[in-house]
Short mmCIF file of C-alpha atoms and ligand atoms in Angstrom, two decimals:
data_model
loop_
_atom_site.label_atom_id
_atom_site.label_comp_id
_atom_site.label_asym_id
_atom_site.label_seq_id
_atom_site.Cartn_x
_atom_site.Cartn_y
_atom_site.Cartn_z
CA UNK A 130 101.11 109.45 109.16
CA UNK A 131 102.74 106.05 108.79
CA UNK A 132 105.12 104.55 105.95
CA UNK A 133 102.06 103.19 104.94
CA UNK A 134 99.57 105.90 104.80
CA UNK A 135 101.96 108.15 102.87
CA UNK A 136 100.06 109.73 99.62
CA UNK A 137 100.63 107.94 96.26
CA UNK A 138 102.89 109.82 94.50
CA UNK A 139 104.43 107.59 91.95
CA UNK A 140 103.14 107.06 88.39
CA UNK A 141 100.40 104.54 88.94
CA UNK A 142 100.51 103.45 84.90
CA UNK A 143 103.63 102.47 85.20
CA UNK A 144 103.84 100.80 88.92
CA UNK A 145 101.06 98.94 87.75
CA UNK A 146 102.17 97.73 84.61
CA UNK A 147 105.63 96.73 86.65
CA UNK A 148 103.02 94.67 89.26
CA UNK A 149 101.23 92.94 85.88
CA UNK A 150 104.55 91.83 84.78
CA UNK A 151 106.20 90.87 87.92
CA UNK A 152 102.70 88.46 88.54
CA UNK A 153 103.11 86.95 84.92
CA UNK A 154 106.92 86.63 85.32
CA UNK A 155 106.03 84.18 88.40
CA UNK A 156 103.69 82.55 85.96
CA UNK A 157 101.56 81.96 88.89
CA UNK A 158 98.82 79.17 88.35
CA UNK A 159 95.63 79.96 88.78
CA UNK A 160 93.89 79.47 91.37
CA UNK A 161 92.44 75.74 91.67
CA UNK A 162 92.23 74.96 95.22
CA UNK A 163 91.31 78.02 97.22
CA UNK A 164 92.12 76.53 100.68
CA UNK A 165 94.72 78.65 102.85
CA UNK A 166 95.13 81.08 99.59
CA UNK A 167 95.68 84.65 99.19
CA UNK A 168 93.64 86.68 97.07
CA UNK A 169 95.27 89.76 95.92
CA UNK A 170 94.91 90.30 92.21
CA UNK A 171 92.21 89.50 89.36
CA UNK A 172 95.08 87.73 87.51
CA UNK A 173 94.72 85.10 89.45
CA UNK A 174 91.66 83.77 88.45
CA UNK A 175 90.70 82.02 85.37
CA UNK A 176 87.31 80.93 84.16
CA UNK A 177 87.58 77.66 86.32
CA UNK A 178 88.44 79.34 89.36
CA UNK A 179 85.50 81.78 89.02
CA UNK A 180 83.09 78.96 88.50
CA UNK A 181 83.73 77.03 91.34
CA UNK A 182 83.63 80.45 93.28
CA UNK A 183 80.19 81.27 91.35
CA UNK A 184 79.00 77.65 92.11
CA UNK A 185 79.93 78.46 95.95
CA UNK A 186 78.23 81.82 95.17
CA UNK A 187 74.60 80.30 94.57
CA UNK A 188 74.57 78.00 97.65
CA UNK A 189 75.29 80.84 99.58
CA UNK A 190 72.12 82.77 97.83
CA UNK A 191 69.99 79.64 98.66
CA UNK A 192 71.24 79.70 102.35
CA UNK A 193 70.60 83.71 102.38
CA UNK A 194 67.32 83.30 101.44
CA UNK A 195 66.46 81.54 104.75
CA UNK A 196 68.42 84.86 106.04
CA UNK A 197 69.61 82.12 109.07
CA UNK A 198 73.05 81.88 110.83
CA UNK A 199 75.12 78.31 109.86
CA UNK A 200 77.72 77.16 111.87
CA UNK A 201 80.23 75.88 108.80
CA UNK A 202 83.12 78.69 109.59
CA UNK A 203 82.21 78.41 114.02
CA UNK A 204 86.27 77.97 114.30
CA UNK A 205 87.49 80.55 112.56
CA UNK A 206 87.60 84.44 113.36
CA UNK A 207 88.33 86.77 110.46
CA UNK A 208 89.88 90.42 111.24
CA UNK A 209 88.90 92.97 108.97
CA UNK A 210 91.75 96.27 109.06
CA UNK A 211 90.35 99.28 107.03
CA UNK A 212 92.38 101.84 106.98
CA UNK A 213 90.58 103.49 104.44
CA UNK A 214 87.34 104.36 104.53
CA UNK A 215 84.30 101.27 103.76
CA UNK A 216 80.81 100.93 103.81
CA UNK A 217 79.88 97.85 101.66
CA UNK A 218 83.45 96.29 101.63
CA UNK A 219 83.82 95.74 105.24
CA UNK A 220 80.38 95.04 106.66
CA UNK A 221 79.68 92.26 103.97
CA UNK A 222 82.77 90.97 105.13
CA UNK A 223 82.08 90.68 109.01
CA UNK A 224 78.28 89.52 107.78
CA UNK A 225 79.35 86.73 105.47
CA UNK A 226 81.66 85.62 108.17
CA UNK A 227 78.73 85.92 110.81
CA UNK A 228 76.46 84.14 108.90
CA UNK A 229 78.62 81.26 108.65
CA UNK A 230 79.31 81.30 112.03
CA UNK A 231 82.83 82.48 112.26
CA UNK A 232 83.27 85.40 114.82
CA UNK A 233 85.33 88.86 113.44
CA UNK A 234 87.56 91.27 114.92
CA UNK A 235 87.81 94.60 113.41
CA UNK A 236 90.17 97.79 113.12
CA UNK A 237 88.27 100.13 111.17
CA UNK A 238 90.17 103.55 111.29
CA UNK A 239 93.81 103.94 111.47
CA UNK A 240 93.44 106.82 113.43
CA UNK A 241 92.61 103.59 116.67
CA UNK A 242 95.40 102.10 115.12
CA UNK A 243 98.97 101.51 116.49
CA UNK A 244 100.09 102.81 112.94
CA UNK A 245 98.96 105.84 114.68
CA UNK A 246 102.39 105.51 116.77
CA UNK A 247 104.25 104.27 113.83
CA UNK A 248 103.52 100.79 113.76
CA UNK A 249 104.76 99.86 110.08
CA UNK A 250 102.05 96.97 108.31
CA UNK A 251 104.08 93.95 108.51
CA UNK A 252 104.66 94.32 112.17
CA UNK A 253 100.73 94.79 112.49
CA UNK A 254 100.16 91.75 110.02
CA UNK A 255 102.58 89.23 112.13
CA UNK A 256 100.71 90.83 115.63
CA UNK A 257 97.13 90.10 114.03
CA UNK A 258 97.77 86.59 112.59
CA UNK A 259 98.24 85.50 116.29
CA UNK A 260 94.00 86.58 116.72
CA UNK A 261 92.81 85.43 113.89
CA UNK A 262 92.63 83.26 111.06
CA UNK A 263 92.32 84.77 107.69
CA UNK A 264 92.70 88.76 106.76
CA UNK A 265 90.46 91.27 104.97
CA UNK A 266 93.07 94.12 104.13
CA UNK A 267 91.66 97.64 103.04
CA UNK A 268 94.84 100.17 103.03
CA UNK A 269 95.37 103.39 100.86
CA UNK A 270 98.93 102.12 99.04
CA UNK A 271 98.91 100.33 96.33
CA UNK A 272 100.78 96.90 96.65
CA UNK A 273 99.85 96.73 100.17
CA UNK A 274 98.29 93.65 100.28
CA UNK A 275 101.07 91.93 98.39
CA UNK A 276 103.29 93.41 101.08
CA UNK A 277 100.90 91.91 104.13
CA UNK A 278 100.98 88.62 102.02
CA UNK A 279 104.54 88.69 101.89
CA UNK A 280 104.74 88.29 105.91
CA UNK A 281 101.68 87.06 106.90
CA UNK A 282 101.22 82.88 107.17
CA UNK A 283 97.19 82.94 107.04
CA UNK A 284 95.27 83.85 104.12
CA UNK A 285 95.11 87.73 102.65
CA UNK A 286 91.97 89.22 101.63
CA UNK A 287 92.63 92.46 99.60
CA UNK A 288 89.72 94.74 100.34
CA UNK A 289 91.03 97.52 98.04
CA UNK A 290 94.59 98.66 97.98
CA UNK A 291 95.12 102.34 97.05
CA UNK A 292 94.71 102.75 93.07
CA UNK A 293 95.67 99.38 92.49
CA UNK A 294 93.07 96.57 93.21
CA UNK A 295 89.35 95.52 94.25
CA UNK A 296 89.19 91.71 93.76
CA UNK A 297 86.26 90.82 95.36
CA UNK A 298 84.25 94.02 94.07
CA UNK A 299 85.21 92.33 90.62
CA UNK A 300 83.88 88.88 91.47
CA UNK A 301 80.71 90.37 92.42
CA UNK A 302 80.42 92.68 89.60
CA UNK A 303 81.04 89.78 87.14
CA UNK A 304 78.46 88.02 89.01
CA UNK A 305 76.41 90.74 88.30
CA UNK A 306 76.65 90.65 84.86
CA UNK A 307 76.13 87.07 84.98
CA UNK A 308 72.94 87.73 86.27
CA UNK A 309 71.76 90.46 84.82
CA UNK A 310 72.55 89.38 81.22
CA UNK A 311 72.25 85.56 81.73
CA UNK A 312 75.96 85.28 79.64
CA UNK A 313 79.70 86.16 80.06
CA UNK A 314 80.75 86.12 76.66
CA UNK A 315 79.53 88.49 73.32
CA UNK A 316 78.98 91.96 75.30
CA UNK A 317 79.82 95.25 74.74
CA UNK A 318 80.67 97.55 78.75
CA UNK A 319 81.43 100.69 78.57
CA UNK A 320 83.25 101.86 82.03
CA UNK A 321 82.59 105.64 82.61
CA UNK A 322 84.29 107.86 85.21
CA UNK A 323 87.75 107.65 86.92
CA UNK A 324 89.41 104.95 85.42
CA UNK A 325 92.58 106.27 86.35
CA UNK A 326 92.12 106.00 90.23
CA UNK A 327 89.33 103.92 90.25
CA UNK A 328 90.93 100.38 91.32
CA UNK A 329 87.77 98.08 90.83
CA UNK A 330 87.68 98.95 87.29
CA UNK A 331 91.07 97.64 86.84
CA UNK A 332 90.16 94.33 88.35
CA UNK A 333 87.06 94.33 86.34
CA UNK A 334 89.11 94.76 83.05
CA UNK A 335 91.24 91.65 83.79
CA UNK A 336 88.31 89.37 84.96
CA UNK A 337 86.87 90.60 81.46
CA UNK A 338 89.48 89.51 79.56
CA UNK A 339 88.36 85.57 80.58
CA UNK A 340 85.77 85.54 78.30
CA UNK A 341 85.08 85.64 74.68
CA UNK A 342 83.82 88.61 72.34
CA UNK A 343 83.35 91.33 74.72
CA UNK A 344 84.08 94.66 73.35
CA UNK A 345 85.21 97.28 76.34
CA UNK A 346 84.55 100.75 76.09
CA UNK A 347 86.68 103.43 78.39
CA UNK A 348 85.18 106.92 78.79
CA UNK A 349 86.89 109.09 80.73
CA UNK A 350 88.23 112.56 81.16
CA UNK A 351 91.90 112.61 79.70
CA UNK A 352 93.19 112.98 83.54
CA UNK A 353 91.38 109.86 84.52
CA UNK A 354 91.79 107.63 81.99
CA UNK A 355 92.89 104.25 82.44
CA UNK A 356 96.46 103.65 82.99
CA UNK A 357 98.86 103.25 80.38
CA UNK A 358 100.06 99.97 81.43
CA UNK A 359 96.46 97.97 80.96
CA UNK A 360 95.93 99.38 77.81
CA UNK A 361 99.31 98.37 76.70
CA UNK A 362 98.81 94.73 78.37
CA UNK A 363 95.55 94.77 76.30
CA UNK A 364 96.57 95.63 72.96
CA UNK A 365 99.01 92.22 73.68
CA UNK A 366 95.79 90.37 74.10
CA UNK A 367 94.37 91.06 71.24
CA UNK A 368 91.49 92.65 73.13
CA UNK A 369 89.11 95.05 71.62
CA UNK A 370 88.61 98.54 73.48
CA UNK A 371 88.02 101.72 72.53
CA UNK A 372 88.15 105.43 74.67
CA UNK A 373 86.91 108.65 74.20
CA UNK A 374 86.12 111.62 76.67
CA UNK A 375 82.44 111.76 76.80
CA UNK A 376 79.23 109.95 76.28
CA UNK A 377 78.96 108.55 72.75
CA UNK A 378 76.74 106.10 70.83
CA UNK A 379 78.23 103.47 71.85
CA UNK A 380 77.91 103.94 74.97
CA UNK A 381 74.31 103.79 74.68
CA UNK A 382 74.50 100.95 72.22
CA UNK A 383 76.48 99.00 75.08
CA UNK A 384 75.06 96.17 76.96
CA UNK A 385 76.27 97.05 80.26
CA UNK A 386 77.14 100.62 81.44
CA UNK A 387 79.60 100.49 84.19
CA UNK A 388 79.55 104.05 86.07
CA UNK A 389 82.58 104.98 88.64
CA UNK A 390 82.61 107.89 90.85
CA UNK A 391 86.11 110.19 91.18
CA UNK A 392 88.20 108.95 93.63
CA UNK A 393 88.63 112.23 95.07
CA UNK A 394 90.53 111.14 97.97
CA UNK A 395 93.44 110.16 95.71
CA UNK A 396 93.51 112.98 92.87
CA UNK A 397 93.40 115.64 96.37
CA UNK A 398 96.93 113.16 97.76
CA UNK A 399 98.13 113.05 93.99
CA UNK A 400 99.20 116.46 92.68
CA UNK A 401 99.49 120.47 94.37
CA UNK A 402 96.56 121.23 92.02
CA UNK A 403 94.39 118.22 93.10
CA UNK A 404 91.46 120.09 95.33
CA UNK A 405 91.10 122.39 92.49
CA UNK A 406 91.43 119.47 89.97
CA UNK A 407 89.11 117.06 91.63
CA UNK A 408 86.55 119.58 92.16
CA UNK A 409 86.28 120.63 88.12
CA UNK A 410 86.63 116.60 87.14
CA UNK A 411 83.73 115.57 89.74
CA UNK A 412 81.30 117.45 87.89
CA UNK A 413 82.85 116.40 84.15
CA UNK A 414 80.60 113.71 83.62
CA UNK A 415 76.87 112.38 84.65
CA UNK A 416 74.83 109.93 83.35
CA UNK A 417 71.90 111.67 81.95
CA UNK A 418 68.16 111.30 84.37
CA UNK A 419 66.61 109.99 80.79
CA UNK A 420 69.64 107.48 79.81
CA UNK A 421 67.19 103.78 80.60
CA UNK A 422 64.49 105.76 78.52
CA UNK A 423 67.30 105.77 75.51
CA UNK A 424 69.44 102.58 76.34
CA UNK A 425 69.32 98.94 77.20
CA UNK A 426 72.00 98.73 79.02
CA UNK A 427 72.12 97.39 82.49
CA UNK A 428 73.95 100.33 84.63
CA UNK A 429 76.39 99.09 87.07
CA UNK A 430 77.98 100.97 90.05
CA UNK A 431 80.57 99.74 93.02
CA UNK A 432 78.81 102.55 94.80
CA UNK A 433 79.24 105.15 96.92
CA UNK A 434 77.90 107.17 93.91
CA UNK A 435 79.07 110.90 94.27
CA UNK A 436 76.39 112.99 91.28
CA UNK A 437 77.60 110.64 88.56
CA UNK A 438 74.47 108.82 87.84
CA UNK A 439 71.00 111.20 89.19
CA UNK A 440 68.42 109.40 91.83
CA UNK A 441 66.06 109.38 88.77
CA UNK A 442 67.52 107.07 87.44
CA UNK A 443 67.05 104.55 90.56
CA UNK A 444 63.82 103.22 89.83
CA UNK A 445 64.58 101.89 86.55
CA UNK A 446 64.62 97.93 85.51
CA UNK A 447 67.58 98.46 84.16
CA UNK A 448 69.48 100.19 87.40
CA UNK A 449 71.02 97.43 88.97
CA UNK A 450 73.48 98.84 91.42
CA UNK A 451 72.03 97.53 94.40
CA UNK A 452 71.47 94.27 92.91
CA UNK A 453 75.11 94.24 92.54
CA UNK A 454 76.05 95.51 95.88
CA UNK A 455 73.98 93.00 97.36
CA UNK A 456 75.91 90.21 96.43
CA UNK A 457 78.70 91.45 98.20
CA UNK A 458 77.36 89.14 101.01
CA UNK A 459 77.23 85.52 98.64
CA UNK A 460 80.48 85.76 96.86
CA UNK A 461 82.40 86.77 99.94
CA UNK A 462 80.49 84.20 102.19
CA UNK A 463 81.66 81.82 99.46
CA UNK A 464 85.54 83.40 99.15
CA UNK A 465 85.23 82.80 102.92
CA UNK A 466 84.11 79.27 103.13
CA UNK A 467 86.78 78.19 100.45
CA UNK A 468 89.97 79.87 101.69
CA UNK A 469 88.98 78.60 105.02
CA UNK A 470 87.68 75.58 104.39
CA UNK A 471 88.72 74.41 100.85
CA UNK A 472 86.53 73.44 97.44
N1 LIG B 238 82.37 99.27 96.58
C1 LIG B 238 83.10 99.54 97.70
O1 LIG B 238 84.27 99.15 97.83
O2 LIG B 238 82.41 100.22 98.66
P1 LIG B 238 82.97 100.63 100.08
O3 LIG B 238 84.10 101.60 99.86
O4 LIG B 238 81.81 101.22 100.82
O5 LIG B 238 83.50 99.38 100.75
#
């Protein structure tokens, strides 16, 4: 096990509080012109940036619908490294970038990795930017991406690093709601599971916090709730949120129900009583089979679902998980086309 691949052992509330202030310190813009740009953190996007990457989104849906292969990205090869895990993440990646044309190379385990041998990721980073063009990074420590960014002179992706981030799951879960709802402003979410671990809903929360009068609801066992440091950054806000430990009325009175599954992976790494721990927390909470019977809300999932929301529930208007994982393959088509290309 690399540098890199170590388990996370530090206290995630406060690392990530450190990472919030560090990015506002910099006072980074946001992000206007997307061309040659990382993208590493929620923070920096701001409405505008998300609507030209939702306006890029919908000509991308139009093009799907013809389900043809363009030749707008034929120069360009993408490399996708996972090095944890992926399902969804990666292989919208490589198909947005196929669809447009572009051609992908892939590492998709570590263990047919030279970090195998030792390789530490900036060494890998400088290697790969010789084959290819832009970066999707997946990799189990948090920061990573930052740290690829850091040392790499083409574009970053961050596909998910550790505890800390999901960008692009956040764009498309936004989108989602977008959809769904027809509005981004006067809502009520309530985000259910591991909000501790669970990285997308931390790039959800700060994508939220772009738009007016929505009221965020965390529910969560005490172990998983979310991390000190975003509650903290929210109070300064002025945002209103709420927590409690279990299902309440407002979580049926919310407008969109936002379910996570336990990041087992990183509660086994975190602690000596994590098996034991993750075990007892994955079967805390479920969303109950008659839930769409009692509530309006639109139920939202980044998937893979573990037993947190029962296949009874599938079939309902209202269960729009695989809407939402479906336009994995729009918004990162469009992310593609504008990093590479420009607005
Ligand atoms: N939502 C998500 O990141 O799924 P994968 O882990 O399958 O990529």
């Amino acid at each position: 096990m690399t540098q890199e691949t170590q388990p996370v052992t530090q206290d995630l509330s406060l690392e990530r509080e450190a990472q919030v202030a560090s990015f506002y310190k910099e006072n980074t813009p946001p992000i206007r012109n997307f061309k040659g740009r990382d993208i590493l953190l929620a923070e920096q996007f701001d409405r505008e940036s998300l609507e030209i990457l939702f306006h890029e989104t919908s000509k991308m849906e139009e093009l799907l619908k013809e389900r043809k292969i363009t030749d707008l990205l034929s120069p360009f090869i993408l490399a996708t490294l996972f090095y944890e895990p992926s399902t969804r993440t990666r292989l919208s990646f490589e198909t947005s970038m196929v669809r447009l044309g572009g051609k992908v190379i892939s590492e998709s385990s570590v263990q047919f990795s030279s970090q195998m041998k030792g390789e530490v990721l900036e060494d890998t980073i400088r290697v790969v930017e010789e084959c290819a063009d832009v970066i999707a990074l997946r990799h189990p420590k948090e920061g990573s991406a930052q740290k690829a960014a850091d040392f790499a002179f083409i574009p970053i992706i961050n596909a998910g690093d550790g505890g800390g981030q999901h960008p692009t799951q956040a764009f498309l879960d936004v989108y989602t709601i977008k959809k769904e709802l027809g509005r981004l402003e006067d809502f009520t979410i309530t985000m259910l599971g591991d909000l501790r671990f669970g990285r997308t809903v931390h790039s959800l929360t700060y994508l939220l916090l772009l738009f007016p009068n929505i009221s965020l609801h965390f529910v969560a066992p005490a172990y998983l709730k979310m991390p000190e440091g975003i509650l903290r950054f929210l109070e300064r806000k002025g945002v209103e949120f709420s927590q409690t430990n279990q299902l309440d009325e407002k979580t049926y009175d919310s407008d969109v129900v936002y379910v996570t599954r336990v990041q087992e992976e990183r509660i086994k790494e975190f602690d000596s009583f994590g098996p034991q721990r993750a075990e007892l927390l994955k079967n805390s909470y479920q969303l109950p089979a008659d839930f769409p019977k009692i509530s309006k809300a639109i139920i939202l999932h980044p998937l893979p679902r573990l037993n947190e929301i029962p296949p009874e529930v599938d079939q309902s208007p209202t269960a729009a998980f695989f809407r939402q994982s479906s336009y994995g393959i729009p918004i990162r088509m469009a992310l593609l086309k504008l990093v590479l290309l420009g607005n």
